[in-house]
Structures are given as C-alpha cells and as structure tokens.
Amino acid sequence: MSHPGVTTESRLVRMLLIGTAGLIVGLLLLMPLLAVFIEALRKGWEVFLASLHDEAALSAVKLTLTAAAVSVPLNTLFGVGAAWAVTKFRFKGRALLISLIDLPFAVSPVIAGLVFVLLFSPHGWFGRWLEEYDLKVIFALPGIIIATMFVTFPFVARELIPLMAAQGSDQEEAAVTLGARGWQIFLRVTLPNIKWGLLYGVLLCNARAMGEFGAVSVVSGHIRGETNTLPLHVEVLYNEYQFSAAFACATLLALLALVTLGIKSAIEHFTGHRHHGRH
Amino acid sequence: MSKRRVIPGFGLSLGFTLCYLSLLILIPLAALFLKAAGLGWQEWWRLLGSARVLAAARLTFGASACAAALSAILGLPVTWVLVRYRFPGRRLMDAMIDLPFALPTAVAGITLTTIYAPNGWVGAWLLKLGIKGAYSPVGVFIALTFIGFPFVVRTLQPVLEDFAKDTEEAAATLGAGRWLTVRRVVFPMMVPALITGFTLAFARALGEYGSVIFISGNLPMKTEILPLLIVSQLEQFNVPAAAVIASAMLVVSFMLLLSINLLQRWLDWQKS
C-alpha cells in the first residue's frame, strides 16, 4: 500500500478536476442526448406518438430492422470465422489479413456507398448484367444491405481477435486429443469462452447497422416509404422542417444507443473486463 | 511451417474469411481505384486542383485537426479523473464516453445543430460573443469534436490504468512536488497514447458525414466538407469527379491507418 499523499493531488485540485471533467462530459455529450428527448416532446405527447405511428416512419423502422437482420448475422459469422483463422493458426500474410479486416474503419461511409454505386448502378460495372435479369441493387433493399454490411464488417472480428488471441488454443488442443470433432470443439469449448466478447461485438455491430447514415444515404435514393431507413427518415423530416417528428424518430435511435451502452456497461461490470479495480 | 495443425477448420475458416473480405471490401475498393485511375493523371490534377475541391479539403483537414486537438485537450482531464479518482457518478460518466460511438450520426447531427443554431441553447450564447456556431466552419469543428472525443479517452485510459505508481512514488521520494511529478513523469508517459488518440480522432473526422452535414450549412467553397462534395458530385452524375476525390481521400486514410498501426506498436512496446 502506497502512501496516499504523494501520488494524488490535494483535495481542492481533485474537486476542480472532477468538476471540469463533469462540465466537459455534460456539455459535450449529455446535453445533445437530453436535447433529443426535449425537442421530441416539445409539442407534446400526441405529436410525438403520431410521428412514430406515421406510415413512413413505420416502414423506415421495418427497413432498418430488415437491413440489420441480414447484415448483423452475416458479419457475425464472418467475425467468428476470421477470428478462428487468425488466432488458431499461423500462416503467411496473417498480420496483413488482420489489418485488412480493419480497413472499413478507415473508409468514409460516403465512399463505402460510392463503391457500390460504381459497381451496381445502371452505368456501373455490373449494371448491364443486373438490368438483363431485372435486378435492382442501387436505390433498393439489396444496396442498403450491402452498404450496411460494408460499414459494420469489422465489429465482431475486431472484438474477438484480441480476446481469442489472449486465450490461446490449449483448451481446443486438449479437446482434439480427447477426440472432439470440429464443430463440437467450437460449440463446447470456444463459444463458452468468448460468449461475452461475441455478444459485445454483435451489439456494437447492430448499433452501427441500425444507425448507419452516410453509406446508406448514398445507395438508398431516399424513396419515401420504400428505401428510407430510420436515420434517413430522420434526415428527410428534418429537412422538411418537421422538427418534432424528426426528433421523435431520433429518440428511437437514441434509445438504441442508450440500450447498447447500458448492456455494454453491464457486460463490463459482470465479466470484470476493463473493470477499474484500484489495486 | 512444419508444425502440423492440430485444430481443425483452417481451410474452411480462412477460405471463408478471404472470400468474404474480397467480395465485400477489397474488390469494391479496387473497382473505385480502377475507375479513378482510368481517367489519367491530367484529369486527376484538374479535378483535385479545382477551387471547390481545395476549399473543401482545407475545411475538412483543418476542422478535423482542430477538433482532434480539442478532443485531446478535453480528453486528458476526463481520463485522468476517470482512472485516478473515485466519486459518485463515475461509472455513469465512464459509460457516457462511448455515446458518440453508439449514437447514430444523423441524430448527433440534428441535435448539435439545434443546440448550436443561433436560437439554440449554446448557439444564442455564442452569438453574443460574436461567434456563429451552426452553419459555419465552427459548426463543423464542434460536430467533429463530439465524434472524436471518445477515441482519445479510450486510448488514454488503458495506458493510464497500467501506469505503475512506483515511478510517481520514486519521483516524490526524490523530492519532486506533485505538479513537477505529473509534468515530468506522468505526462511524458502519456504522450504516445495522446498522439495515437489524436490520430484516431483525426482519421475518423476526415470521413465523417452524418453529424456534419446538418450543422455545416453546406455552402460550396465555405462550409462544404469533402465527403459532402463526393455526394453532390454523385448526385449531379459527375461520377468521375466523385471517384477521383474519393480515391484521393482513401489514399490519405490508408496512410493514416498505417501510421495508427505503427503508433499502436509504439504503445504496446511502451507497455512491455
């Protein structure tokens, strides 16, 4: 146990610093969050509820849920596969592969949308071919799903890779020795060890999938009631000066963010991972 | 590699990973570069050298750098307090830090605009000081600070947590006052993390779109950022210009990603 006096500040300095930090977090983060709810309820509950019951809003919610329901499971599958490949085996180009998985984080969401427009729009690389088979990707659901998959691609893998690397492969090797088969090893040995990290990754992936704006905005075409996801619907309402309705729909997304943060904190608390123990 | 692979699933997991990565990420990005490269150098220079692109680039890079710097400055005391002190509401504050990660950017955009608009909570107050918040470059800077802030805190936090107090005790034993210890011992140790956090925030800010386009006002030459310029070129069916601007931005982003990787190695090395 160290003498407390020499490695901390005086009481006054501590109070001042805590006050400063509180002010920064309050002004920069808490105020915008509160503003969403205050603006949403500015014209009362009726307007608020009516905005959520609006047909365009409901179809936007449905589209957002659909896009997430396809992209999140696929990216989860990818994340598990990628983490398995790069943590259980050593091979040439492994470090490069790990960096490439992070690539979408470095790409502006707008560019993520643009690349798919270049590929699938009528004048794009596959445009002619898609037209022949009467398939529509851009300004339609498939484009929205693909763009969402692009931007949420790294989340699960990125959460699992450090976790599985730290855990090593001893348990899996023991299971092989005992005669376990491939999927058995994964389901019985690996999965229980990574379940919290996996849940955390899926959660972040889902939050981003439902909230994605830039990439989806480029490929969606903003067709009301058809290709507007919830964030795009918020944008349309806001640009039409229907502020209360825009903020009402925004509360759904803000609640999604709060739930995500709440579960994240709970997982951290529960597993003790990143738990700030003093000693 | 002579060691036999004991664990099954190498071919399946690696094959699936490579296919998925190539189809979804690598081939589409390569298609963008091919499209842009097909135009030739002269066209590149003409497009990138246009006054509108240069103005957007100046704003994007300038506001991103200022915002990342402010995030670093604000992140330092917040991280310090979160790691070193115990006080009521600390867990809540810690959880709140990730809000910009979790809050959809469009929501952040419309809220920040409302707060910093001339008649908004903070905007009205800024206006009295002669500063226009929303619909100006200041608005872009505010939105990007919001977006970049958690990157700094979440990079500094583990470094400060791992920082052994023995060094501080040693400094104190040798007669250094608290402030001198912090300035000469603690702060230098945090510089690599601070630079990494700054770079992460900067890289994210460059590509940011949703939170900026509402607050910026989007006037060409004045408050237009590069991602918005890409979108507006695309909407005017000027696909080559969009592809060239996007490719140039990607090159910058990849270089930043590379330097972030190197910085991360510096941090890991510092830890061990």
Coordinates of C-alpha atoms in Angstrom, one line a residue:
Chain A
M1 CA 0.0 0.0 0.0
S2 CA 1.5 3.3 -1.0
H3 CA 1.3 6.4 1.0
P4 CA -1.8 8.2 -0.5
G5 CA -0.4 11.7 -0.2
V6 CA 2.4 11.6 -2.7
T7 CA 0.6 10.0 -5.7
T8 CA -2.5 12.0 -5.7
E9 CA -3.5 15.7 -5.7
S10 CA -4.8 17.9 -3.0
R11 CA -8.5 17.8 -2.2
L12 CA -9.1 21.1 -3.9
V13 CA -7.3 20.1 -7.1
R14 CA -9.2 16.8 -7.2
M15 CA -12.5 18.6 -6.8
L16 CA -11.6 21.1 -9.5
L17 CA -10.6 18.4 -11.9
I18 CA -13.7 16.3 -11.3
G19 CA -15.8 19.5 -11.8
T20 CA -14.0 20.2 -15.1
A21 CA -14.5 16.6 -16.3
G22 CA -18.1 16.8 -15.3
L23 CA -18.6 20.0 -17.2
I24 CA -16.9 18.6 -20.3
V25 CA -18.9 15.4 -20.4
G26 CA -22.1 17.3 -19.5
L27 CA -21.7 20.0 -22.2
L28 CA -20.2 17.8 -25.0
L29 CA -22.1 14.5 -24.5
L30 CA -25.0 14.8 -22.1
M31 CA -26.5 17.9 -23.5
P32 CA -27.0 16.6 -27.0
L33 CA -28.6 13.4 -25.6
L34 CA -31.0 15.4 -23.5
A35 CA -31.8 17.7 -26.3
V36 CA -33.0 14.8 -28.5
F37 CA -35.7 14.0 -25.9
I38 CA -36.6 17.6 -25.1
E39 CA -37.0 18.5 -28.8
A40 CA -39.1 15.4 -29.4
L41 CA -41.6 16.2 -26.7
R42 CA -41.6 20.0 -27.4
K43 CA -45.1 19.8 -29.0
G44 CA -46.4 17.2 -26.5
W45 CA -47.1 13.5 -26.4
E46 CA -49.7 13.5 -29.1
V47 CA -47.4 14.8 -31.8
F48 CA -44.6 12.6 -30.5
L49 CA -46.8 9.4 -30.8
A50 CA -48.3 10.5 -34.1
S51 CA -44.9 10.9 -35.6
L52 CA -44.0 7.4 -34.6
H53 CA -47.2 6.0 -35.9
D54 CA -46.8 7.6 -39.2
E55 CA -46.8 5.2 -42.1
A56 CA -43.4 6.4 -43.5
A57 CA -41.9 6.1 -40.0
L58 CA -43.1 2.5 -39.6
S59 CA -41.8 1.5 -43.0
A60 CA -38.5 3.1 -42.1
V61 CA -38.3 1.1 -38.9
K62 CA -39.1 -2.0 -40.8
L63 CA -36.4 -1.4 -43.3
T64 CA -33.9 -0.6 -40.7
L65 CA -34.7 -3.9 -38.8
T66 CA -34.6 -5.9 -42.1
A67 CA -31.2 -4.5 -43.0
A68 CA -29.8 -5.2 -39.6
A69 CA -31.4 -8.7 -39.5
V70 CA -29.4 -9.6 -42.6
S71 CA -26.1 -7.8 -42.2
V72 CA -25.5 -8.5 -38.5
P73 CA -25.8 -12.3 -38.6
L74 CA -23.6 -12.4 -41.7
N75 CA -20.9 -10.2 -40.2
T76 CA -21.1 -12.2 -37.0
L77 CA -20.5 -15.4 -39.0
F78 CA -17.6 -13.7 -40.7
G79 CA -16.2 -12.3 -37.4
V80 CA -16.1 -15.7 -35.8
G81 CA -14.6 -17.3 -38.9
A82 CA -12.0 -14.7 -39.3
A83 CA -11.1 -14.7 -35.6
W84 CA -10.8 -18.5 -35.7
A85 CA -8.5 -18.4 -38.8
V86 CA -6.1 -15.7 -37.5
T87 CA -5.9 -16.7 -33.8
K88 CA -5.8 -20.5 -34.0
F89 CA -3.3 -20.8 -36.9
R90 CA -0.1 -19.1 -38.0
F91 CA 0.3 -18.5 -41.7
K92 CA 1.9 -16.2 -44.2
G93 CA 0.2 -12.8 -44.5
R94 CA -1.6 -13.2 -41.2
A95 CA -0.7 -9.8 -40.0
L96 CA -1.8 -8.3 -43.3
L97 CA -5.1 -10.0 -43.1
I98 CA -5.7 -8.6 -39.6
S99 CA -5.0 -5.1 -40.9
L100 CA -7.3 -5.6 -43.9
I101 CA -10.1 -6.5 -41.6
D102 CA -9.9 -3.1 -40.1
L103 CA -10.0 -1.4 -43.5
P104 CA -13.7 -0.4 -43.5
F105 CA -13.0 1.7 -40.4
A106 CA -10.6 3.9 -42.4
V107 CA -13.1 4.3 -45.3
S108 CA -15.5 7.3 -45.1
P109 CA -19.1 5.9 -45.1
V110 CA -19.8 8.0 -48.2
I111 CA -17.1 6.3 -50.1
A112 CA -18.5 2.9 -48.9
G113 CA -21.7 3.8 -50.6
L114 CA -20.0 5.2 -53.6
V115 CA -18.1 2.0 -54.4
F116 CA -21.4 0.1 -54.7
V117 CA -22.9 2.7 -56.9
L118 CA -19.9 2.3 -59.2
L119 CA -20.5 -1.4 -59.3
F120 CA -24.2 -1.8 -59.4
S121 CA -25.8 1.4 -60.8
P122 CA -27.2 1.2 -64.4
H123 CA -23.9 2.7 -65.7
G124 CA -21.8 0.7 -63.3
W125 CA -19.7 -2.5 -63.9
F126 CA -22.5 -4.9 -63.3
G127 CA -25.3 -2.5 -64.3
R128 CA -25.9 -4.1 -67.7
W129 CA -25.9 -7.6 -66.3
L130 CA -28.3 -6.6 -63.5
E131 CA -30.6 -5.0 -65.9
E132 CA -30.8 -8.1 -68.1
Y133 CA -32.0 -10.1 -65.1
D134 CA -34.2 -7.2 -64.0
L135 CA -32.4 -7.0 -60.6
K136 CA -32.2 -3.8 -58.7
V137 CA -29.4 -3.2 -56.2
I138 CA -28.9 0.6 -56.0
F139 CA -31.9 2.6 -54.7
A140 CA -33.3 -0.7 -53.4
L141 CA -33.0 -3.1 -50.4
P142 CA -30.0 -5.1 -51.6
G143 CA -27.9 -2.0 -51.9
I144 CA -28.9 -0.8 -48.4
I145 CA -28.0 -4.2 -47.0
I146 CA -24.6 -4.4 -48.8
A147 CA -23.6 -0.9 -47.8
T148 CA -24.6 -1.7 -44.2
M149 CA -22.5 -4.9 -44.3
F150 CA -19.5 -2.9 -45.6
V151 CA -19.5 -0.4 -42.7
T152 CA -20.3 -2.9 -40.0
F153 CA -17.9 -5.5 -41.4
P154 CA -15.0 -5.3 -38.7
F155 CA -17.0 -5.0 -35.5
V156 CA -17.3 -8.7 -34.4
A157 CA -14.0 -9.8 -35.7
R158 CA -12.2 -6.9 -34.0
E159 CA -13.8 -7.7 -30.7
L160 CA -13.0 -11.5 -30.9
I161 CA -9.4 -11.4 -32.3
P162 CA -7.7 -9.9 -29.3
L163 CA -9.9 -12.0 -26.9
M164 CA -9.2 -15.3 -28.7
A165 CA -5.5 -14.5 -29.1
A166 CA -5.2 -13.9 -25.4
Q167 CA -7.0 -17.1 -24.5
G168 CA -4.7 -19.2 -26.7
S169 CA -5.5 -22.7 -28.1
D170 CA -4.6 -25.0 -25.2
Q171 CA -8.2 -25.9 -24.4
E172 CA -9.1 -26.6 -28.1
E173 CA -6.0 -28.8 -28.4
A174 CA -7.0 -30.7 -25.3
A175 CA -10.4 -31.2 -26.8
V176 CA -8.9 -32.6 -30.0
T177 CA -6.8 -35.0 -28.0
L178 CA -9.9 -36.2 -26.3
G179 CA -11.5 -36.9 -29.6
A180 CA -13.8 -33.9 -30.1
R181 CA -14.8 -33.0 -33.7
G182 CA -14.6 -29.6 -35.3
W183 CA -18.0 -28.1 -34.5
Q184 CA -18.1 -29.8 -31.2
I185 CA -14.8 -28.0 -30.2
F186 CA -16.2 -24.7 -31.3
L187 CA -19.6 -25.0 -29.6
R188 CA -18.5 -26.7 -26.4
V189 CA -15.0 -25.2 -25.8
T190 CA -14.5 -22.0 -27.6
L191 CA -18.0 -20.5 -27.6
P192 CA -18.4 -20.5 -23.8
N193 CA -15.1 -18.7 -23.5
I194 CA -15.9 -16.0 -26.0
K195 CA -19.6 -15.5 -25.4
W196 CA -19.3 -12.1 -23.7
G197 CA -16.9 -10.7 -26.2
L198 CA -19.1 -12.1 -29.0
L199 CA -22.2 -10.5 -27.5
Y200 CA -20.4 -7.2 -27.2
G201 CA -19.2 -7.3 -30.8
V202 CA -22.7 -8.2 -32.1
L203 CA -24.2 -5.4 -30.0
L204 CA -21.8 -2.8 -31.5
C205 CA -22.3 -4.2 -35.0
N206 CA -26.1 -4.0 -34.6
A207 CA -26.0 -0.4 -33.2
R208 CA -23.9 0.7 -36.2
A209 CA -26.1 -1.3 -38.6
M210 CA -29.3 0.4 -37.4
G211 CA -27.7 3.8 -37.2
E212 CA -25.7 3.9 -40.3
F213 CA -26.3 7.1 -42.3
G214 CA -23.7 8.1 -44.8
A215 CA -23.2 4.8 -46.7
V216 CA -26.9 4.0 -46.8
S217 CA -27.8 7.5 -47.8
V218 CA -25.6 7.2 -51.0
V219 CA -27.2 4.0 -52.2
S220 CA -30.8 4.5 -51.0
G221 CA -32.2 7.1 -53.3
H222 CA -34.4 8.4 -50.4
I223 CA -37.6 7.0 -51.7
R224 CA -40.2 7.7 -49.1
G225 CA -41.9 4.7 -47.6
E226 CA -39.6 2.4 -49.7
T227 CA -35.9 3.0 -49.3
N228 CA -35.7 5.2 -46.3
T229 CA -34.1 3.6 -43.2
L230 CA -34.8 5.2 -39.9
P231 CA -31.8 7.6 -39.9
L232 CA -32.7 8.6 -43.4
H233 CA -36.3 9.2 -42.4
V234 CA -35.0 11.5 -39.6
E235 CA -33.0 13.4 -42.2
V236 CA -36.0 13.8 -44.6
L237 CA -38.3 15.0 -41.8
Y238 CA -35.6 17.4 -40.5
N239 CA -35.0 18.9 -44.0
E240 CA -38.8 19.3 -44.3
Y241 CA -38.7 21.4 -41.1
Q242 CA -40.8 18.8 -39.3
F243 CA -38.5 19.1 -36.3
S244 CA -40.7 17.5 -33.7
A245 CA -41.3 14.5 -35.9
A246 CA -37.6 14.2 -36.8
F247 CA -36.7 14.3 -33.2
A248 CA -39.4 11.8 -32.2
C249 CA -38.0 9.3 -34.7
A250 CA -34.5 10.2 -33.4
T251 CA -35.5 9.2 -29.9
L252 CA -35.8 5.6 -31.1
L253 CA -32.2 5.7 -32.3
A254 CA -31.1 7.5 -29.2
L255 CA -32.8 4.8 -27.1
L256 CA -31.0 2.2 -29.2
A257 CA -27.7 3.9 -28.3
L258 CA -28.6 4.0 -24.6
V259 CA -29.6 0.4 -24.5
T260 CA -26.3 -0.5 -26.3
L261 CA -24.3 1.5 -23.8
G262 CA -26.2 0.0 -20.9
I263 CA -25.7 -3.6 -21.9
K264 CA -22.0 -2.8 -22.7
S265 CA -21.5 -1.4 -19.1
A266 CA -23.4 -4.4 -17.7
I267 CA -21.1 -6.8 -19.6
E268 CA -18.0 -5.0 -18.4
H269 CA -19.3 -5.0 -14.8
F270 CA -20.3 -8.6 -15.0
T271 CA -17.2 -10.0 -16.5
G272 CA -14.8 -7.7 -14.7
H273 CA -13.2 -7.0 -18.1
R274 CA -11.9 -3.4 -18.1
H275 CA -13.1 -3.2 -14.5
H276 CA -11.3 -0.4 -12.8
G277 CA -10.0 -2.1 -9.7
R278 CA -7.8 0.2 -7.7
H279 CA -5.3 -2.5 -6.8
Chain B
M1 CA 5.7 -24.2 -41.2
S2 CA 6.5 -27.7 -40.2
K3 CA 4.2 -27.9 -37.2
R4 CA 1.1 -30.0 -38.0
R5 CA -2.1 -28.1 -37.4
V6 CA -3.9 -29.9 -34.6
I7 CA -7.0 -27.7 -34.5
P8 CA -9.5 -28.3 -37.4
G9 CA -11.1 -25.8 -39.6
F10 CA -8.1 -24.0 -41.1
G11 CA -9.1 -24.3 -44.7
L12 CA -12.8 -23.5 -44.1
S13 CA -12.3 -20.5 -41.8
L14 CA -9.5 -18.9 -43.9
G15 CA -11.2 -19.6 -47.2
F16 CA -14.5 -18.1 -45.9
T17 CA -12.7 -15.1 -44.5
L18 CA -10.8 -14.4 -47.7
C19 CA -13.8 -14.8 -49.9
Y20 CA -16.0 -12.6 -47.8
L21 CA -13.3 -9.9 -47.4
S22 CA -12.5 -9.9 -51.1
L23 CA -16.1 -9.8 -52.3
L24 CA -17.4 -7.2 -49.8
I25 CA -14.4 -5.0 -49.2
L26 CA -11.4 -5.5 -51.5
I27 CA -12.9 -5.9 -54.9
P28 CA -15.3 -2.9 -54.5
L29 CA -12.5 -0.7 -53.3
A30 CA -10.3 -1.9 -56.2
A31 CA -13.1 -1.0 -58.6
L32 CA -13.1 2.5 -57.2
F33 CA -9.4 2.9 -57.8
L34 CA -9.6 1.4 -61.3
K35 CA -12.4 3.7 -62.2
A36 CA -10.4 6.7 -61.0
A37 CA -7.1 5.6 -62.5
G38 CA -8.8 5.2 -65.9
L39 CA -9.1 8.9 -66.1
G40 CA -5.3 9.6 -66.3
W41 CA -3.1 12.0 -64.3
Q42 CA -4.0 15.2 -66.0
E43 CA -7.7 14.7 -65.3
W44 CA -6.8 13.9 -61.7
W45 CA -4.9 17.1 -61.2
R46 CA -7.5 19.2 -62.9
L47 CA -10.3 17.7 -60.7
L48 CA -8.4 17.8 -57.5
G49 CA -6.9 21.2 -58.2
S50 CA -10.3 22.9 -58.7
A51 CA -11.0 25.7 -56.2
R52 CA -14.1 24.0 -54.8
V53 CA -12.2 20.8 -54.0
L54 CA -9.3 22.7 -52.5
A55 CA -11.6 24.7 -50.3
A56 CA -13.4 21.6 -49.1
A57 CA -10.1 19.9 -48.5
R58 CA -8.9 22.8 -46.5
L59 CA -12.0 22.8 -44.3
T60 CA -12.1 19.0 -43.9
F61 CA -8.4 18.7 -42.9
G62 CA -8.4 22.0 -40.9
A63 CA -11.5 21.3 -38.9
S64 CA -10.6 17.6 -38.3
A65 CA -7.1 18.6 -37.0
C66 CA -8.5 21.3 -34.7
A67 CA -11.3 19.0 -33.5
A68 CA -8.9 16.2 -32.8
A69 CA -6.6 18.6 -30.9
L70 CA -9.5 19.9 -28.8
S71 CA -10.6 16.2 -28.2
A72 CA -7.1 15.5 -26.9
I73 CA -7.1 18.6 -24.7
L74 CA -10.5 17.8 -23.2
G75 CA -9.9 14.1 -23.1
L76 CA -6.8 14.4 -20.8
P77 CA -8.5 15.7 -17.7
V78 CA -11.6 13.5 -18.2
T79 CA -9.4 10.3 -18.5
W80 CA -7.4 11.4 -15.5
V81 CA -10.4 11.8 -13.4
L82 CA -12.0 8.5 -14.6
V83 CA -8.9 6.5 -13.8
R84 CA -7.5 8.1 -10.7
Y85 CA -10.4 9.3 -8.7
R86 CA -13.4 7.7 -7.1
F87 CA -16.6 9.8 -7.0
P88 CA -20.3 9.4 -7.3
G89 CA -21.4 9.2 -10.9
R90 CA -18.0 7.9 -12.1
R91 CA -19.4 4.7 -13.7
L92 CA -22.1 6.8 -15.4
M93 CA -19.5 9.2 -16.8
D94 CA -17.4 6.3 -18.0
A95 CA -20.4 4.8 -19.8
M96 CA -21.3 8.1 -21.3
I97 CA -17.9 8.5 -23.0
D98 CA -18.9 6.0 -25.7
L99 CA -22.1 7.9 -26.6
P100 CA -20.7 9.3 -29.8
F101 CA -19.8 5.7 -30.9
A102 CA -23.3 4.5 -30.2
L103 CA -25.5 7.5 -31.2
P104 CA -26.3 7.4 -34.9
T105 CA -24.5 10.2 -36.6
A106 CA -27.7 11.7 -38.1
V107 CA -29.1 12.0 -34.6
A108 CA -26.0 13.7 -33.4
G109 CA -26.1 16.0 -36.4
I110 CA -29.6 17.3 -35.9
T111 CA -29.2 17.7 -32.1
L112 CA -25.9 19.5 -32.3
T113 CA -27.4 21.8 -35.0
T114 CA -30.4 22.6 -32.7
I115 CA -28.1 23.3 -29.8
Y116 CA -25.6 25.5 -31.7
A117 CA -28.1 27.2 -34.0
P118 CA -28.4 31.0 -33.5
N119 CA -31.5 30.4 -31.4
G120 CA -30.2 27.3 -29.7
W121 CA -29.1 26.7 -26.0
V122 CA -25.5 27.3 -26.7
G123 CA -25.7 29.0 -30.1
A124 CA -27.5 32.0 -28.7
W125 CA -24.9 32.4 -26.1
L126 CA -22.1 32.0 -28.7
L127 CA -23.7 34.6 -30.9
K128 CA -23.4 37.2 -28.1
L129 CA -19.7 36.5 -28.1
G130 CA -19.8 37.2 -31.9
I131 CA -19.3 33.5 -32.8
K132 CA -21.6 31.8 -35.2
G133 CA -22.0 28.2 -34.1
A134 CA -24.1 26.2 -36.6
Y135 CA -24.0 26.9 -40.3
S136 CA -20.3 27.9 -40.2
P137 CA -16.9 26.2 -40.1
V138 CA -17.2 26.4 -36.3
G139 CA -20.2 24.1 -36.5
V140 CA -18.1 21.5 -38.5
F141 CA -15.5 21.8 -35.8
I142 CA -18.0 21.2 -33.0
A143 CA -19.5 18.2 -34.6
L144 CA -16.1 16.6 -35.3
T145 CA -15.0 17.2 -31.7
F146 CA -18.1 15.3 -30.5
I147 CA -17.2 12.5 -32.8
G148 CA -13.5 12.3 -32.0
F149 CA -13.7 12.7 -28.2
P150 CA -14.2 9.0 -27.2
F151 CA -11.2 7.9 -29.3
V152 CA -8.9 10.0 -27.2
V153 CA -10.3 8.9 -23.8
R154 CA -10.5 5.2 -24.8
T155 CA -6.8 5.3 -26.0
L156 CA -5.5 7.1 -22.9
Q157 CA -7.5 5.1 -20.4
P158 CA -5.7 1.7 -20.5
V159 CA -2.3 3.4 -20.6
L160 CA -3.0 5.5 -17.5
E161 CA -4.5 2.4 -15.8
D162 CA -1.4 0.4 -16.4
F163 CA 0.9 3.2 -15.4
A164 CA 2.8 2.0 -12.3
K165 CA 2.5 4.4 -9.4
D166 CA 6.1 3.3 -8.3
T167 CA 7.5 5.8 -10.7
E168 CA 5.5 8.6 -9.3
E169 CA 6.4 7.5 -5.8
A170 CA 10.1 7.4 -6.8
A171 CA 9.8 11.0 -8.1
A172 CA 8.1 12.1 -4.9
T173 CA 10.8 10.4 -2.8
L174 CA 13.4 12.3 -4.7
G175 CA 11.7 15.4 -3.6
A176 CA 9.6 16.3 -6.7
G177 CA 6.4 18.2 -5.9
R178 CA 3.1 16.7 -7.2
W179 CA 2.9 19.1 -10.2
L180 CA 6.5 18.5 -11.2
T181 CA 5.9 14.7 -11.0
V182 CA 2.8 15.0 -13.2
R183 CA 4.5 17.2 -15.7
R184 CA 7.9 15.4 -15.9
V185 CA 7.0 11.8 -15.2
V186 CA 3.3 11.1 -15.9
F187 CA 2.7 13.4 -18.8
P188 CA 5.6 12.2 -20.9
M189 CA 4.4 8.6 -20.5
M190 CA 1.1 9.6 -21.9
V191 CA 2.3 11.3 -25.0
P192 CA 2.3 8.2 -27.3
A193 CA -1.2 7.4 -26.3
L194 CA -2.2 11.1 -26.7
I195 CA -0.7 11.1 -30.3
T196 CA -2.5 7.8 -31.1
G197 CA -5.8 9.1 -29.8
F198 CA -5.4 12.3 -31.8
T199 CA -4.6 10.4 -35.0
L200 CA -7.6 8.1 -34.5
A201 CA -9.9 11.0 -33.9
F202 CA -8.4 12.8 -36.9
A203 CA -8.8 9.8 -39.2
R204 CA -12.4 9.4 -38.2
A205 CA -13.2 13.1 -38.6
L206 CA -11.9 13.2 -42.1
G207 CA -14.5 10.8 -43.4
E208 CA -17.4 11.9 -41.1
Y209 CA -20.6 12.8 -42.9
G210 CA -23.8 12.4 -40.9
S211 CA -23.1 14.6 -38.0
V212 CA -21.5 17.3 -40.1
I213 CA -23.9 17.9 -43.0
F214 CA -26.7 19.2 -40.8
I215 CA -24.6 21.7 -38.8
S216 CA -22.4 22.9 -41.5
G217 CA -24.9 24.6 -43.8
N218 CA -23.2 23.0 -46.8
L219 CA -22.3 26.2 -48.8
P220 CA -19.8 25.4 -51.6
M221 CA -16.4 27.0 -51.0
K222 CA -17.3 27.9 -47.4
T223 CA -18.8 25.1 -45.3
E224 CA -18.6 22.1 -47.6
I225 CA -16.6 19.1 -46.5
L226 CA -15.0 16.5 -48.8
P227 CA -17.5 13.7 -48.2
L228 CA -20.4 16.0 -48.9
L229 CA -18.6 17.1 -52.1
I230 CA -18.4 13.5 -53.2
V231 CA -22.1 13.1 -52.6
S232 CA -23.0 16.2 -54.5
Q233 CA -20.8 15.2 -57.5
L234 CA -22.5 11.9 -57.5
E235 CA -26.0 13.5 -57.4
Q236 CA -25.0 15.6 -60.4
F237 CA -24.0 12.4 -62.2
N238 CA -20.4 13.6 -62.2
V239 CA -19.2 10.1 -61.3
P240 CA -15.5 10.6 -62.4
A241 CA -15.1 13.6 -60.1
A242 CA -16.7 11.7 -57.2
A243 CA -14.4 8.7 -57.9
V244 CA -11.2 10.8 -58.0
I245 CA -12.0 12.7 -54.8
A246 CA -12.9 9.5 -53.1
S247 CA -9.7 7.8 -54.2
A248 CA -7.6 10.6 -53.0
M249 CA -9.3 10.6 -49.7
L250 CA -8.8 6.8 -49.4
V251 CA -5.1 7.1 -50.1
V252 CA -4.9 9.6 -47.2
S253 CA -7.0 7.3 -45.0
F254 CA -4.8 4.3 -45.7
M255 CA -1.7 6.2 -44.8
L256 CA -3.3 7.3 -41.6
L257 CA -4.3 3.7 -40.9
L258 CA -0.7 2.6 -41.4
S259 CA 0.6 5.3 -39.0
I260 CA -2.1 4.3 -36.5
N261 CA -0.8 0.7 -36.7
L262 CA 2.8 1.9 -36.1
L263 CA 1.6 4.1 -33.2
Q264 CA -0.2 1.1 -31.7
R265 CA 3.0 -0.9 -31.9
W266 CA 4.8 2.0 -30.1
L267 CA 2.1 1.8 -27.4
D268 CA 2.4 -1.9 -27.0
W269 CA 6.2 -1.6 -26.8
Q270 CA 5.9 1.1 -24.2
K271 CA 3.7 -1.3 -22.1
S272 CA 6.1 -4.1 -22.1

